[in-house]
Short mmCIF file of C-alpha atoms in Angstrom, two decimals:
data_model
loop_
_atom_site.label_atom_id
_atom_site.label_comp_id
_atom_site.label_asym_id
_atom_site.label_seq_id
_atom_site.Cartn_x
_atom_site.Cartn_y
_atom_site.Cartn_z
CA MET A 1 29.82 22.88 87.61
CA ILE A 2 32.03 20.91 85.28
CA GLU A 3 33.99 22.99 82.83
CA ARG A 4 33.50 22.54 79.09
CA SER A 5 37.21 21.67 78.63
CA THR A 6 36.87 18.78 81.09
CA LEU A 7 33.83 17.44 79.24
CA ARG A 8 35.66 17.72 75.93
CA VAL A 9 38.65 15.67 77.35
CA CYS A 10 36.26 12.97 78.63
CA ALA A 11 34.46 12.82 75.27
CA ASP A 12 37.82 12.51 73.40
CA ARG A 13 38.91 9.68 75.72
CA LEU A 14 35.60 7.87 75.26
CA THR A 15 35.88 8.22 71.47
CA PHE A 16 39.45 6.93 71.59
CA ALA A 17 38.46 3.94 73.73
CA ARG A 18 35.59 3.08 71.34
CA LEU A 19 37.97 3.36 68.40
CA LEU A 20 40.55 1.13 70.10
CA VAL A 21 37.93 -1.53 70.88
CA ALA A 22 36.74 -1.38 67.24
CA LEU A 23 40.29 -1.76 65.93
CA ILE A 24 40.99 -4.73 68.24
CA GLY A 25 37.71 -6.35 67.22
CA ALA A 26 38.52 -5.91 63.51
CA ALA A 27 42.01 -7.32 64.03
CA LEU A 28 40.64 -10.41 65.84
CA LEU A 29 38.02 -10.93 63.11
CA PHE A 30 40.61 -10.64 60.39
CA THR A 31 42.91 -13.08 62.18
CA HIS A 32 40.02 -15.53 62.70
CA GLN A 33 39.03 -15.30 59.01
CA ALA A 34 42.64 -15.70 57.84
CA ASP A 35 43.09 -18.81 60.05
CA ALA A 36 39.81 -20.18 58.76
CA ARG A 37 40.92 -19.58 55.15
CA THR A 38 44.33 -21.16 55.87
CA HIS A 39 42.72 -24.22 57.37
CA SER A 40 40.16 -24.56 54.58
CA ARG A 41 43.13 -24.77 52.13
CA MET A 42 44.73 -27.48 54.24
CA ALA A 43 41.87 -29.73 55.28
CA LYS A 44 39.62 -31.39 52.76
CA THR A 45 37.67 -33.49 55.27
CA ASP A 46 35.29 -32.59 58.07
CA SER A 47 37.37 -34.16 60.84
CA SER A 48 40.61 -36.09 61.32
CA ILE A 49 42.98 -37.50 63.94
CA VAL A 50 46.32 -39.29 63.87
CA LEU A 51 47.70 -41.08 66.97
CA ASP A 52 50.38 -43.44 68.03
CA ALA A 53 48.89 -46.93 68.11
CA GLU A 54 50.93 -48.08 71.12
CA THR A 55 50.77 -45.10 73.42
CA GLY A 56 47.61 -43.41 72.22
CA GLN A 57 49.47 -40.09 71.92
CA VAL A 58 47.59 -37.72 69.58
CA LEU A 59 49.93 -36.43 66.85
CA SER A 60 47.41 -34.26 65.04
CA GLU A 61 43.67 -33.63 65.16
CA HIS A 62 41.01 -31.43 63.51
CA ASN A 63 37.45 -31.46 64.80
CA ALA A 64 38.20 -34.96 66.15
CA ASP A 65 35.14 -34.84 68.50
CA ALA A 66 32.66 -33.64 65.86
CA LYS A 67 29.85 -36.18 65.46
CA GLY A 68 29.22 -37.72 62.10
CA TYR A 69 27.95 -40.91 60.43
CA PRO A 70 30.47 -43.79 60.38
CA ALA A 71 29.11 -45.39 57.16
CA SER A 72 30.98 -48.65 56.56
CA LEU A 73 33.55 -47.88 59.29
CA THR A 74 30.71 -49.39 61.34
CA LYS A 75 31.99 -52.76 60.18
CA MET A 76 35.14 -52.31 62.28
CA MET A 77 32.99 -52.87 65.37
CA THR A 78 31.11 -55.69 63.69
CA LEU A 79 34.43 -57.44 63.05
CA TYR A 80 35.63 -56.65 66.60
CA LEU A 81 32.70 -58.66 67.98
CA VAL A 82 33.25 -61.43 65.44
CA PHE A 83 36.92 -61.68 66.33
CA ASP A 84 35.99 -61.70 70.01
CA ALA A 85 33.62 -64.59 69.40
CA LEU A 86 36.31 -66.50 67.52
CA GLU A 87 38.86 -66.01 70.39
CA ARG A 88 36.31 -67.19 72.94
CA GLY A 89 35.51 -70.27 70.91
CA ASP A 90 31.81 -69.34 70.35
CA VAL A 91 32.30 -69.75 66.58
CA THR A 92 34.88 -71.08 64.13
CA LEU A 93 36.11 -69.84 60.84
CA ASP A 94 34.72 -72.91 59.08
CA GLN A 95 31.31 -72.59 60.72
CA PRO A 96 28.46 -72.38 58.20
CA LEU A 97 25.96 -69.54 58.76
CA ARG A 98 22.53 -69.32 57.09
CA VAL A 99 21.46 -66.29 55.13
CA SER A 100 18.08 -64.88 56.22
CA ARG A 101 15.57 -63.12 54.04
CA ARG A 102 16.44 -59.77 55.75
CA ALA A 103 20.18 -60.29 55.13
CA ALA A 104 19.66 -61.16 51.46
CA HIS A 105 17.64 -57.98 50.87
CA GLN A 106 20.26 -55.54 52.19
CA ALA A 107 21.22 -52.64 49.92
CA PRO A 108 24.62 -52.72 48.15
CA SER A 109 27.43 -53.14 48.39
CA LYS A 110 26.93 -56.86 48.94
CA LEU A 111 28.07 -60.32 47.98
CA GLY A 112 24.65 -61.13 46.45
CA LEU A 113 23.78 -63.78 49.05
CA HIS A 114 20.43 -65.58 48.70
CA GLU A 115 17.88 -66.47 51.30
CA GLY A 116 18.56 -69.90 52.75
CA GLN A 117 22.14 -69.97 51.43
CA VAL A 118 24.86 -71.22 53.77
CA VAL A 119 28.16 -69.34 53.97
CA LEU A 120 31.28 -70.06 55.91
CA LEU A 121 32.19 -67.43 58.54
CA ARG A 122 35.66 -67.05 56.97
CA ASP A 123 34.10 -65.94 53.68
CA LEU A 124 31.79 -63.50 55.46
CA ILE A 125 34.76 -61.88 57.25
CA LEU A 126 36.65 -61.51 53.91
CA GLY A 127 33.51 -60.16 52.26
CA LEU A 128 33.14 -57.55 55.04
CA ILE A 129 36.75 -56.39 54.63
CA THR A 130 37.19 -56.44 50.85
CA ARG A 131 33.69 -55.91 49.49
CA SER A 132 32.23 -54.05 52.57
CA ALA A 133 29.29 -56.41 52.08
CA ASN A 134 26.14 -55.35 53.91
CA ASP A 135 24.49 -58.73 53.51
CA ALA A 136 27.45 -60.37 55.14
CA ALA A 137 27.24 -57.94 58.08
CA VAL A 138 23.61 -58.89 58.76
CA VAL A 139 24.36 -62.60 58.53
CA VAL A 140 27.04 -62.48 61.25
CA ALA A 141 24.95 -60.11 63.37
CA GLU A 142 21.97 -62.48 63.35
CA ALA A 143 24.22 -65.50 63.99
CA LEU A 144 25.96 -63.94 67.02
CA ALA A 145 23.01 -62.09 68.64
CA GLY A 146 19.79 -63.50 67.17
CA SER A 147 18.86 -60.23 65.47
CA GLU A 148 20.65 -57.22 64.00
CA GLN A 149 19.05 -54.91 66.59
CA ALA A 150 20.32 -57.01 69.47
CA PHE A 151 23.79 -57.12 67.85
CA ALA A 152 23.77 -53.34 67.52
CA GLU A 153 23.06 -53.03 71.22
CA ARG A 154 26.12 -55.24 71.89
CA MET A 155 28.10 -53.03 69.52
CA THR A 156 27.17 -49.89 71.47
CA ALA A 157 27.93 -51.59 74.82
CA LYS A 158 31.36 -52.64 73.58
CA ALA A 159 31.97 -49.10 72.38
CA ARG A 160 31.41 -47.88 75.89
CA GLU A 161 33.83 -50.49 77.25
CA LEU A 162 36.51 -49.29 74.80
CA GLY A 163 35.99 -45.63 75.86
CA MET A 164 34.04 -44.65 72.78
CA ALA A 165 31.62 -42.36 74.62
CA SER A 166 30.31 -40.51 71.55
CA THR A 167 29.43 -43.58 69.47
CA THR A 168 26.02 -45.25 69.10
CA TYR A 169 25.22 -48.13 66.75
CA ARG A 170 21.85 -48.95 65.21
CA ASN A 171 22.91 -51.55 62.64
CA ALA A 172 25.90 -53.77 61.78
CA SER A 173 26.57 -52.45 58.26
CA GLY A 174 26.72 -48.71 58.39
CA LEU A 175 23.76 -48.16 56.07
CA PRO A 176 22.04 -44.81 56.70
CA ASN A 177 20.42 -44.41 60.13
CA PRO A 178 20.12 -41.01 61.85
CA GLY A 179 20.85 -42.54 65.29
CA GLN A 180 24.15 -44.15 64.20
CA ILE A 181 26.86 -41.63 65.06
CA THR A 182 30.49 -41.55 66.02
CA THR A 183 33.60 -39.34 66.00
CA ALA A 184 37.05 -39.57 64.45
CA ARG A 185 38.54 -39.87 67.96
CA ASP A 186 36.29 -42.86 68.84
CA LEU A 187 37.09 -44.61 65.52
CA ALA A 188 40.79 -44.15 66.10
CA GLU A 189 40.40 -45.85 69.51
CA LEU A 190 38.50 -48.73 67.89
CA ALA A 191 41.23 -49.15 65.27
CA ARG A 192 43.82 -49.27 68.06
CA ALA A 193 41.73 -51.86 69.98
CA LEU A 194 41.41 -54.08 66.89
CA TYR A 195 45.18 -54.27 66.50
CA ARG A 196 45.84 -54.54 70.27
CA ASP A 197 43.21 -57.13 71.14
CA PHE A 198 43.32 -59.26 68.00
CA PRO A 199 46.81 -59.15 66.51
CA LYS A 200 46.26 -62.44 64.64
CA GLU A 201 42.85 -61.56 63.17
CA TYR A 202 43.99 -58.05 62.34
CA ALA A 203 45.91 -59.50 59.43
CA TYR A 204 42.60 -59.97 57.62
CA PHE A 205 42.54 -56.17 57.07
CA ALA A 206 45.56 -56.54 54.77
CA THR A 207 43.63 -58.81 52.36
CA GLU A 208 44.06 -57.42 48.88
CA GLU A 209 41.68 -59.63 46.94
CA PHE A 210 38.95 -62.09 47.75
CA THR A 211 37.24 -64.44 45.34
CA TYR A 212 33.84 -65.75 46.13
CA ASN A 213 31.27 -67.59 43.93
CA GLY A 214 33.30 -66.80 40.85
CA ALA A 215 33.71 -63.05 41.50
CA THR A 216 36.87 -61.34 42.69
CA TYR A 217 36.60 -58.34 45.03
CA VAL A 218 39.46 -55.96 45.61
CA ASN A 219 40.03 -54.14 48.86
CA HIS A 220 38.48 -50.64 48.73
CA ASN A 221 41.42 -49.10 50.64
CA HIS A 222 43.41 -47.74 47.73
CA LEU A 223 46.33 -46.68 49.97
CA MET A 224 47.05 -50.33 50.79
CA ARG A 225 49.27 -50.52 47.69
CA SER A 226 50.31 -46.93 47.39
CA PHE A 227 51.48 -45.91 50.88
CA GLU A 228 54.53 -47.51 52.35
CA GLY A 229 53.71 -49.46 55.50
CA MET A 230 49.88 -49.31 55.14
CA ASP A 231 48.19 -52.56 56.25
CA GLY A 232 44.54 -51.70 56.97
CA ILE A 233 41.87 -50.78 58.04
CA LYS A 234 38.54 -49.72 56.43
CA THR A 235 36.83 -47.31 54.08
CA GLY A 236 33.26 -46.01 54.25
CA TYR A 237 30.85 -43.88 52.31
CA ILE A 238 27.19 -42.89 52.42
CA ARG A 239 25.90 -39.62 51.02
CA ALA A 240 25.24 -38.21 54.54
CA SER A 241 28.79 -38.98 55.75
CA GLY A 242 30.98 -38.20 52.81
CA PHE A 243 34.09 -40.35 52.27
CA ASN A 244 35.57 -41.82 55.48
CA LEU A 245 38.73 -43.77 56.07
CA ALA A 246 40.35 -45.44 59.05
CA ALA A 247 43.94 -46.45 58.28
CA SER A 248 46.96 -47.90 60.02
CA ALA A 249 50.59 -47.98 58.88
CA VAL A 250 53.84 -49.06 60.44
CA ARG A 251 57.35 -47.82 59.70
CA SER A 252 60.55 -48.57 61.66
CA ALA A 253 58.50 -50.61 64.21
CA ARG A 254 56.23 -47.63 64.92
CA ARG A 255 52.53 -47.94 64.15
CA LEU A 256 50.24 -44.96 63.54
CA VAL A 257 46.45 -44.92 63.29
CA GLY A 258 44.58 -42.25 61.32
CA VAL A 259 40.94 -41.43 60.75
CA VAL A 260 39.47 -38.90 58.32
CA MET A 261 35.74 -38.30 58.00
CA GLY A 262 33.67 -36.33 55.50
CA GLY A 263 35.95 -36.29 52.47
CA GLN A 264 34.56 -34.76 49.29
CA SER A 265 35.82 -37.70 47.24
CA ALA A 266 37.78 -40.90 47.72
CA HIS A 267 40.70 -39.14 45.97
CA THR A 268 40.93 -36.17 48.35
CA ARG A 269 40.25 -38.40 51.33
CA ASP A 270 43.13 -40.68 50.42
CA LEU A 271 45.45 -37.75 49.76
CA GLU A 272 44.78 -36.17 53.10
CA MET A 273 45.21 -39.40 54.94
CA ALA A 274 48.54 -39.99 53.26
CA GLN A 275 49.73 -36.48 54.14
CA LEU A 276 48.61 -36.79 57.78
CA LEU A 277 50.26 -40.12 58.27
CA ASN A 278 53.45 -39.06 56.49
CA ASP A 279 53.64 -36.01 58.70
CA GLY A 280 53.10 -38.23 61.72
CA PHE A 281 56.04 -40.36 60.75
CA GLY A 282 58.14 -37.18 60.54
CA GLY A 283 57.90 -36.77 56.79
CA THR A 284 61.40 -38.17 56.28
CA GLY A 285 62.92 -41.24 54.69
CA ALA A 286 59.88 -43.14 53.39
CA ALA A 287 57.80 -40.71 51.31
CA PRO A 288 54.26 -41.84 50.36
CA VAL A 289 53.37 -42.93 46.87
CA VAL A 290 50.01 -41.21 47.23
CA VAL A 291 48.38 -41.67 43.87
CA ALA A 292 44.91 -42.35 45.21
CA ALA A 293 43.36 -42.62 41.76
CA GLN A 294 39.66 -42.02 41.18
CA SER A 295 37.71 -44.87 39.70
CA ASP A 296 37.35 -45.07 35.93
CA ASP A 297 33.75 -43.87 36.00
CA GLU A 298 34.57 -40.52 37.63
CA GLY A 299 34.99 -37.53 35.33
CA ASP A 300 36.84 -37.15 32.05
CA ASN A 301 38.64 -40.38 31.26
CA THR A 302 41.02 -39.25 28.52
CA LEU A 303 44.60 -40.28 28.89
CA ALA A 304 45.81 -36.76 29.81
CA ASN A 305 43.12 -36.16 32.42
CA ARG A 306 43.35 -39.58 33.96
CA ALA A 307 47.12 -39.35 34.13
CA GLY A 308 46.87 -35.95 35.75
CA ARG A 309 44.60 -37.35 38.45
CA THR A 310 46.86 -40.29 39.17
CA ILE A 311 50.27 -38.65 39.40
CA ALA A 312 51.66 -38.93 42.91
CA ALA A 313 50.88 -35.73 44.75
CA PHE A 314 54.08 -35.82 46.82
CA SER A 315 56.32 -36.96 44.00
CA PRO A 316 58.25 -34.62 41.70
CA VAL A 317 56.91 -36.51 38.70
CA GLY A 318 55.04 -33.79 36.76
CA ARG A 319 52.04 -33.64 34.50
CA ALA A 320 54.29 -33.13 31.51
CA GLU A 321 55.57 -36.70 31.95
CA ALA A 322 52.13 -38.09 32.01
CA ALA A 323 50.56 -36.05 29.25
CA PRO A 324 53.03 -35.11 26.56
CA SER A 325 52.36 -32.29 24.12
CA ARG A 326 50.92 -32.95 20.67
CA HIS A 327 54.02 -31.31 19.15
CA LEU A 328 56.27 -33.94 20.76
CA ARG A 329 54.18 -36.81 19.49
CA ALA A 330 53.97 -35.30 15.96
CA ALA A 331 57.75 -34.95 15.91
CA GLN A 332 58.20 -38.57 16.92
CA LEU A 333 55.91 -39.78 14.20
CA ARG A 334 57.74 -37.64 11.55
CA ARG A 335 61.07 -39.17 12.60
CA GLY A 336 59.65 -42.66 12.79
CA VAL A 337 60.78 -42.97 16.40
CA ALA A 338 59.37 -46.02 18.14
CA GLU A 339 57.25 -45.02 21.11
CA ARG A 340 58.71 -46.53 24.30
CA TRP A 341 56.25 -45.50 26.98
CA SER A 342 56.37 -46.63 30.61
CA ILE A 343 54.03 -46.64 33.66
CA GLN A 344 55.05 -45.41 37.09
CA VAL A 345 53.68 -47.36 40.02
CA GLY A 346 55.14 -45.35 42.87
CA ALA A 347 57.80 -43.23 44.45
CA PHE A 348 59.44 -44.45 47.66
CA GLY A 349 62.02 -43.32 50.15
CA GLU A 350 63.76 -46.66 49.92
CA GLU A 351 65.08 -48.46 46.77
CA ASP A 352 64.02 -51.92 47.95
CA ALA A 353 60.45 -50.75 48.56
CA ALA A 354 60.29 -49.25 45.03
CA ALA A 355 61.60 -52.46 43.43
CA LYS A 356 59.11 -54.56 45.39
CA ALA A 357 56.22 -52.32 44.26
CA GLY A 358 57.34 -52.55 40.66
CA ARG A 359 57.57 -56.33 40.74
CA ALA A 360 54.15 -56.63 42.37
CA ALA A 361 52.56 -54.40 39.70
CA LEU A 362 54.22 -56.30 36.90
CA ALA A 363 52.98 -59.63 38.20
CA LYS A 364 49.39 -58.33 37.90
CA LEU A 365 49.72 -57.51 34.23
CA HIS A 366 48.72 -59.84 31.40
CA GLY A 367 51.09 -59.88 28.43
CA ARG A 368 54.03 -58.84 30.51
CA THR A 369 56.55 -60.56 28.19
CA GLY A 370 59.30 -58.15 27.28
CA LYS A 371 58.42 -55.73 30.06
CA ALA A 372 60.91 -54.87 32.77
CA VAL A 373 60.94 -53.06 36.08
CA GLN A 374 63.26 -50.09 36.49
CA VAL A 375 63.90 -48.16 39.69
CA LEU A 376 65.11 -44.66 38.98
CA ALA A 377 67.56 -42.97 41.32
CA PRO A 378 66.42 -39.82 43.19
CA ASP A 379 66.33 -36.67 41.07
CA GLN A 380 68.36 -33.61 42.00
CA THR A 381 65.08 -31.62 42.34
CA ASP A 382 63.70 -33.93 45.03
CA LYS A 383 63.06 -32.25 48.37
CA GLU A 384 63.41 -35.73 49.82
CA PRO A 385 65.14 -38.60 47.92
CA LEU A 386 62.55 -40.63 46.06
CA TYR A 387 63.11 -43.92 44.15
CA ARG A 388 60.56 -44.15 41.30
CA ALA A 389 59.35 -47.60 40.27
CA ARG A 390 58.49 -47.94 36.60
CA ILE A 391 57.54 -50.72 34.21
CA LEU A 392 59.14 -50.17 30.77
CA SER A 393 58.66 -50.95 27.12
CA PHE A 394 55.03 -50.07 26.21
CA SER A 395 53.45 -48.34 23.28
CA GLU A 396 51.18 -45.49 24.22
CA ARG A 397 48.11 -47.67 23.84
CA GLU A 398 49.73 -50.52 25.78
CA ALA A 399 50.64 -48.22 28.62
CA ASP A 400 47.15 -46.82 28.78
CA LYS A 401 45.61 -50.25 28.77
CA ALA A 402 48.01 -51.50 31.43
CA CYS A 403 47.24 -48.61 33.73
CA ARG A 404 43.53 -49.21 33.29
CA ALA A 405 44.06 -52.83 34.28
CA LEU A 406 46.01 -51.86 37.35
CA HIS A 407 43.38 -49.25 38.36
CA ARG A 408 40.70 -51.93 38.21
CA LYS A 409 42.75 -53.94 40.67
CA HIS A 410 43.33 -50.78 42.77
CA LEU A 411 47.03 -50.74 41.96
CA GLN A 412 47.82 -47.11 41.26
CA CYS A 413 49.95 -45.93 38.34
CA ALA A 414 50.59 -43.08 35.99
CA VAL A 415 51.37 -43.21 32.26
CA VAL A 416 54.84 -41.76 31.50
CA ALA A 417 55.70 -40.34 28.04
CA PRO A 418 58.78 -41.39 26.01
CA ASN A 419 60.62 -38.14 26.58
CA ALA A 420 60.39 -38.59 30.28
CA VAL A 421 61.73 -42.10 30.04
CA GLN A 422 64.65 -40.97 27.89
CA GLN A 423 65.49 -37.99 30.08
CA ALA A 424 65.50 -40.24 33.20
CA ALA A 425 67.74 -42.78 31.54
CA ALA A 426 70.15 -40.05 30.54
CA ASN A 427 70.52 -38.73 34.17
#
């Protein structure tokens, strides 16, 4: 017979073992929840990846194999097949293509093509890149394969050739279709392939503006003019996908490719892409401008709120510079001080890059007589030296109007108050 003391010892050991298991489980759960909370604070998109364009080395990734809808990133493959046809001599840039009834009735965004209209392939390519035109996508699909369905089958076959095992295409535009899926990893490989296989045609992705039939279309990739080294590739959005972006940038002869999918807004998507790419470059030397402004129809559009949205996230320029207090403005009026506002168009790691950005922005402004570009030396509070490009000599209303004009052209800027200008000049 087993003694009671022996039974008591066994029971105590069992209780201790159960307690230990419970404690370990609780600790693991707490760690998992803490990691999840930490990641949720860092990532604002569903999935992302950054890789070296030459070697394919993955520099960072988050849910890169999660399947999602490509939206207009679909047009990257549409253009890959168009570029391939150009290189093989099947079509020419000046070749006229006829618009079908089906193409003309595609949902926006579009060029507004009409049934029976004839359009040059060159214009269709530029419309795909700058306007993300769905009607243009169907025109080229039908011209190259006879029908959009046949073209989509070619797209999927090419995806397999490129190693995009998780991608299936159902149309040439990226308009909603439950069977049209991809991953961030696959899209990054496609972006690499576009640059590798068509280095000449890849330059189209750097097109800033395109004028067709009296209308001017501006590239939807806002980071093209606000991230140093950015030269493509494509944005995309449908409600089911969220805000997507494939981007490529080169610094010091090194090219990186990044993809983010499922952003909550164009603003957060752009900010995350800029952060990921800058980290991939090592986060040194050439800091991003990263203003990634929302469009004028999003949210409160007062000067203070718009300026707060457009201030560079990685720049030490603060909200106080963009939205001065009422007390400051009242004091200026009492003293009769002339308002000398400015607009900031970027913060760069190199002085020449800042000067170039300032001149480019000034050239886009009407009524620029008397305005001047100033590049401010790095501030002592900078974690990394940043040269700020500003355009000087505005009244408050002029500065606000100038920033609105630049935003419409997807040139990013922030309104800077007189006190900030005077303090910077005194440093």
